[in-house]
PDB file of C-alpha atoms in Angstrom:
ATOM      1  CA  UNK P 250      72.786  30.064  25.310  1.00  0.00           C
ATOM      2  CA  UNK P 251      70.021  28.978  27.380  1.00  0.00           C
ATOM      3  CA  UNK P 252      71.684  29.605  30.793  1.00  0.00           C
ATOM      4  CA  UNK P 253      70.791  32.000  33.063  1.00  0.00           C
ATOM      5  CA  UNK P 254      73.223  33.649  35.770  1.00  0.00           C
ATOM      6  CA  UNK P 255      70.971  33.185  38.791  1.00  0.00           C
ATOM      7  CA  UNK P 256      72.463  36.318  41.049  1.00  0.00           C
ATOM      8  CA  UNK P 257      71.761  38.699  38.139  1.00  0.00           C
ATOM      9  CA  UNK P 258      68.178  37.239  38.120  1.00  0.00           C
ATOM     10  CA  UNK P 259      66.848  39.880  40.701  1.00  0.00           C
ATOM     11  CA  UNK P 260      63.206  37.981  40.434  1.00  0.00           C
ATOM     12  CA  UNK P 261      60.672  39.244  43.341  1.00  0.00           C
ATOM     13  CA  UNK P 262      59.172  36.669  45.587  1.00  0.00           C
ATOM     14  CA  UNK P 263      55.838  37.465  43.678  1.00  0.00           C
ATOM     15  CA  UNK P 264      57.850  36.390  40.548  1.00  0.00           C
ATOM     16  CA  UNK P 265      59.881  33.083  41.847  1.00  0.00           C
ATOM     17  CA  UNK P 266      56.056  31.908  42.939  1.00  0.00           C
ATOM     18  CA  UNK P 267      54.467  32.849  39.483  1.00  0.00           C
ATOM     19  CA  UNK P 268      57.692  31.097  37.975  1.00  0.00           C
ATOM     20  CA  UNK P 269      57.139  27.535  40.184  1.00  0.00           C
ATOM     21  CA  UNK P 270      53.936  27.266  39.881  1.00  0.00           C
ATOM     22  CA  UNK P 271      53.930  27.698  35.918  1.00  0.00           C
ATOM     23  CA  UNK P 272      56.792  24.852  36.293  1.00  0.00           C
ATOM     24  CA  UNK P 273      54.068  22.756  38.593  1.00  0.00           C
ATOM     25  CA  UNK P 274      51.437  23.472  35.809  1.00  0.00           C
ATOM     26  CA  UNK P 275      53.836  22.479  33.306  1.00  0.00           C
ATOM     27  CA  UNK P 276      54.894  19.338  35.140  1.00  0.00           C
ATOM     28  CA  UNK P 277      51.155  17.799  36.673  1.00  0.00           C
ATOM     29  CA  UNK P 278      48.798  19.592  35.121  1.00  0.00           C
ATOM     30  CA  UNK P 279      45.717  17.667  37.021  1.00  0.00           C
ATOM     31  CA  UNK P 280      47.704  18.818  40.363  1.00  0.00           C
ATOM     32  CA  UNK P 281      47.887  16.157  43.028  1.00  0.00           C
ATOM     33  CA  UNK P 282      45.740  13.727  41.649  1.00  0.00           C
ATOM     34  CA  UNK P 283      48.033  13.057  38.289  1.00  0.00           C
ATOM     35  CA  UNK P 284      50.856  13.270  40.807  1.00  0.00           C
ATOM     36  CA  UNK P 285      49.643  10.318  42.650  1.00  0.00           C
ATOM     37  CA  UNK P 286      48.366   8.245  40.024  1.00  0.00           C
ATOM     38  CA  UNK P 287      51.748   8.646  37.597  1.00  0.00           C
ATOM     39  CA  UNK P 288      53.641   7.885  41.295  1.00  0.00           C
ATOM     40  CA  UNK P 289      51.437   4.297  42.264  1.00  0.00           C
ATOM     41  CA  UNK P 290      51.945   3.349  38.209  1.00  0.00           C
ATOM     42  CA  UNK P 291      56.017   4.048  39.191  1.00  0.00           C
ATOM     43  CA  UNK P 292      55.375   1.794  42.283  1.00  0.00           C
ATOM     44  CA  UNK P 293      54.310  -1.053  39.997  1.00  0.00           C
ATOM     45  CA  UNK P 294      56.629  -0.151  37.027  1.00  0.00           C
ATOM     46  CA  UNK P 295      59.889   0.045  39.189  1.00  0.00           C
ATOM     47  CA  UNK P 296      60.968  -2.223  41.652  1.00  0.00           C
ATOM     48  CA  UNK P 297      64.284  -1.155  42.894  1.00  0.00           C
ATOM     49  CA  UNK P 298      63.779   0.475  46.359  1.00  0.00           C
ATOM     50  CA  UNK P 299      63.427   4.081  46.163  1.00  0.00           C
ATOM     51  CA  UNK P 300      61.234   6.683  48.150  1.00  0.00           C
ATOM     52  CA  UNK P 301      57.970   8.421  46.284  1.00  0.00           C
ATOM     53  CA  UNK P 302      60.216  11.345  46.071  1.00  0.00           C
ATOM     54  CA  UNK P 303      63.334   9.977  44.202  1.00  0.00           C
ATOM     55  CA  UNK P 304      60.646   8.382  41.493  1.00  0.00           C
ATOM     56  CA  UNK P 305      59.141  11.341  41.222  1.00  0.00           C
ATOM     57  CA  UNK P 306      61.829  13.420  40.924  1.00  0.00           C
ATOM     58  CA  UNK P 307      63.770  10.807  38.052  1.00  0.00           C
ATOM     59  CA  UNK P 308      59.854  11.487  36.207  1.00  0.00           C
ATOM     60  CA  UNK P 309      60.506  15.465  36.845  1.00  0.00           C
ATOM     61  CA  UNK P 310      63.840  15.369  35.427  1.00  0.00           C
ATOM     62  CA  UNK P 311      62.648  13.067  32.199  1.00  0.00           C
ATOM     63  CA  UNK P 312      59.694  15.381  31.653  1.00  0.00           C
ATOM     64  CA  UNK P 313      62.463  18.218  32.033  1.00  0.00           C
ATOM     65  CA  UNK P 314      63.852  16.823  29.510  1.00  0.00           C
ATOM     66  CA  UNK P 315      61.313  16.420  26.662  1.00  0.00           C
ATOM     67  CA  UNK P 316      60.454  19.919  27.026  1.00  0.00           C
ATOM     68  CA  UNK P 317      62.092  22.137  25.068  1.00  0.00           C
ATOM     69  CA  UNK P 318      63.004  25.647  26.293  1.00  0.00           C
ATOM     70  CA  UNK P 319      62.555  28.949  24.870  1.00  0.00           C
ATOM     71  CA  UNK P 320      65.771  29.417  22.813  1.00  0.00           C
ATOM     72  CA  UNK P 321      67.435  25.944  23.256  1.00  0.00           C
ATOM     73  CA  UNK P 322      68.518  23.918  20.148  1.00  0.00           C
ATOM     74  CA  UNK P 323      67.924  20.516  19.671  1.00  0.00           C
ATOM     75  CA  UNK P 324      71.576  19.996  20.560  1.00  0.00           C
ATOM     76  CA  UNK P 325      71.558  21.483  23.928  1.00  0.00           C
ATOM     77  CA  UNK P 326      67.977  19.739  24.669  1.00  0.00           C
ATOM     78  CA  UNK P 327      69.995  16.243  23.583  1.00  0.00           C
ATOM     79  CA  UNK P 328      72.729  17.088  25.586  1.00  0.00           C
ATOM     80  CA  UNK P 329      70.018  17.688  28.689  1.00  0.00           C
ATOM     81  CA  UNK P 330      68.747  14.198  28.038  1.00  0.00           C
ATOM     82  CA  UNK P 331      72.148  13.026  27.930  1.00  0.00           C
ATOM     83  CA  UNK P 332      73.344  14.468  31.243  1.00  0.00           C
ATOM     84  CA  UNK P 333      70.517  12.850  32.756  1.00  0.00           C
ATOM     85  CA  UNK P 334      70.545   9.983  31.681  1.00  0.00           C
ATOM     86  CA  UNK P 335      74.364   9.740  32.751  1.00  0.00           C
ATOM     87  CA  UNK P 336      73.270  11.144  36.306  1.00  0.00           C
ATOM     88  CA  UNK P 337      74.544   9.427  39.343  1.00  0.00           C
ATOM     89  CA  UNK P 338      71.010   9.103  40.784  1.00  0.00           C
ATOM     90  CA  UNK P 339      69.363   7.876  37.742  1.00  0.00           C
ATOM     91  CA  UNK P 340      72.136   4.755  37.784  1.00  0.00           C
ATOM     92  CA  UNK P 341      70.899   3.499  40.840  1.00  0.00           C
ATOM     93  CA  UNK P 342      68.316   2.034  38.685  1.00  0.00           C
ATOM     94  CA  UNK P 343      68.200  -0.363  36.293  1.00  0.00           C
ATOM     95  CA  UNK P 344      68.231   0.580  32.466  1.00  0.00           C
ATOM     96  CA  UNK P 345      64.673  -0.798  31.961  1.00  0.00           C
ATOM     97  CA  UNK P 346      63.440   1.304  34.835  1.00  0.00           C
ATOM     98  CA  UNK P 347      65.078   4.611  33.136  1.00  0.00           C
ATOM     99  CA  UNK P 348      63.512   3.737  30.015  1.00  0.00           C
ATOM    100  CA  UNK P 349      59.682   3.320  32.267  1.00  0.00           C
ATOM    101  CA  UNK P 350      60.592   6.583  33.381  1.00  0.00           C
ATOM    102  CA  UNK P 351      60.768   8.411  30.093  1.00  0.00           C
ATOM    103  CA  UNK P 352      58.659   6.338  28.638  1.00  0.00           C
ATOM    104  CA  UNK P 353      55.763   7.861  31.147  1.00  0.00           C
ATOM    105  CA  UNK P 354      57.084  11.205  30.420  1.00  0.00           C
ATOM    106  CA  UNK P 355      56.325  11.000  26.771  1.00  0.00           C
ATOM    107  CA  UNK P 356      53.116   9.059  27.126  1.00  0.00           C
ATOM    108  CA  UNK P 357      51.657  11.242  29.719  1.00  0.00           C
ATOM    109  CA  UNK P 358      52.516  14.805  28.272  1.00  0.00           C
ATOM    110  CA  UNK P 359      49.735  17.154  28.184  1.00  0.00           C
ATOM    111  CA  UNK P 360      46.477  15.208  29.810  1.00  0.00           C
ATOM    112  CA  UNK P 361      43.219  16.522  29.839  1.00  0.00           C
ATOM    113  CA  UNK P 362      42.307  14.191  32.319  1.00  0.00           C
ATOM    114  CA  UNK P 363      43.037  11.753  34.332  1.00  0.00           C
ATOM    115  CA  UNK P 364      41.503   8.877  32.076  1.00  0.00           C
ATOM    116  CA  UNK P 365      43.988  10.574  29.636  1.00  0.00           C
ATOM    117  CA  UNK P 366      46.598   8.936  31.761  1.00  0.00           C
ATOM    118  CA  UNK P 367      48.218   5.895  30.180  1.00  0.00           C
ATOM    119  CA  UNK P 368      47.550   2.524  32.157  1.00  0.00           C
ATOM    120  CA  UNK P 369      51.370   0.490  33.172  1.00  0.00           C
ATOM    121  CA  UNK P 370      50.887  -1.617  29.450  1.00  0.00           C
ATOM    122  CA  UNK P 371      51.301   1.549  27.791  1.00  0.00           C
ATOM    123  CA  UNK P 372      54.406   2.612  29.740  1.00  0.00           C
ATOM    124  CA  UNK P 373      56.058  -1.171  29.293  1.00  0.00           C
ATOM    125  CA  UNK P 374      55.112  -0.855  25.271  1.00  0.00           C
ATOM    126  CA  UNK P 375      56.610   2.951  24.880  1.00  0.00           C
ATOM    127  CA  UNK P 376      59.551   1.432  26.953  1.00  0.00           C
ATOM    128  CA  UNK P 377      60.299  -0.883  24.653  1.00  0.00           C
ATOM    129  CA  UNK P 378      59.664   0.842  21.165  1.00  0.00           C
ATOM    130  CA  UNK P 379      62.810   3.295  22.811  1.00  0.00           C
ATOM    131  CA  UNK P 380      64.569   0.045  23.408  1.00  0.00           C
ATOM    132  CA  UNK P 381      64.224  -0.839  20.051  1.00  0.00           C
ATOM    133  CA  UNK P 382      64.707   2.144  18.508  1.00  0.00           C
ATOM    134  CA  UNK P 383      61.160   2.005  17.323  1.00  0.00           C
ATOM    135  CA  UNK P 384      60.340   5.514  19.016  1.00  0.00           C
ATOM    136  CA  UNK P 385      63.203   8.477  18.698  1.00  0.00           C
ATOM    137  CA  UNK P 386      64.068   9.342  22.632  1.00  0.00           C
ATOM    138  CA  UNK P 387      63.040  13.457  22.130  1.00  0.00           C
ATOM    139  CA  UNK P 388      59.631  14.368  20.235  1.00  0.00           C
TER     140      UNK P 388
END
């Protein structure tokens, strides 16, 4: 429903850069800062070999994923979370490490600051209340 046919989407450059950087506000809204502090907690969260980008692009995608889009049933936002979770990059790491990844998601949406940014404890205890089942995987 959700889906968009991108060559009838006849956006103006003015309109594709108003577009990515509401999706960068959305995403890090402290800007570079959050970006680097969520990335050095990654560092010491996951420790199978990957470059800054690939972490912060498996964050991106988990983020992506907890946000639901204008329009889009729980269903379809499941079956988001589902697809990446099932990804080909995301198996390259281990199942603890996916669950650090949307466990930061969830307990860094919406910061004010960045002392609103949770420390790596917080990120290993959300990880495991999913692991448990103690937390639901979508708000």
């Amino acid at each position: 429903m959700g889906r968009k046919i991108p060559w009838l989407d006849m956006a103006s450059k003015k309109e594709r850069a108003r577009r990515e950087e509401k999706l960068r506000r959305r995403l890090f809204p402290l800007g570079a800062p959050q970006r680097e502090a969520e990335l050095r907690l990654l560092r010491a969260l996951v420790t199978t070999r990957a470059q800054d980008e690939d972490l912060l692009y498996q964050l991106v995608q988990a983020r992506d994923c907890l946000y639901r889009q204008e329009d889009e049933e729980p269903a379809e936002q499941r079956e988001r979370l589902q697809t990446w979770l099932q990804s080909q990059l995301l198996q390259r790491y281990t199942r603890q490490e996916r669950l650090y990844f949307l466990a930061l998601a969830q307990c860094g949406q919406a910061p004010q600051t960045l002392d609103d940014l949770p420390d790596a404890a917080a990120v290993r205890r959300r990880a495991e209340a999913l692991q448990n089942g103690d937390a639901p995987l979508l708000p």
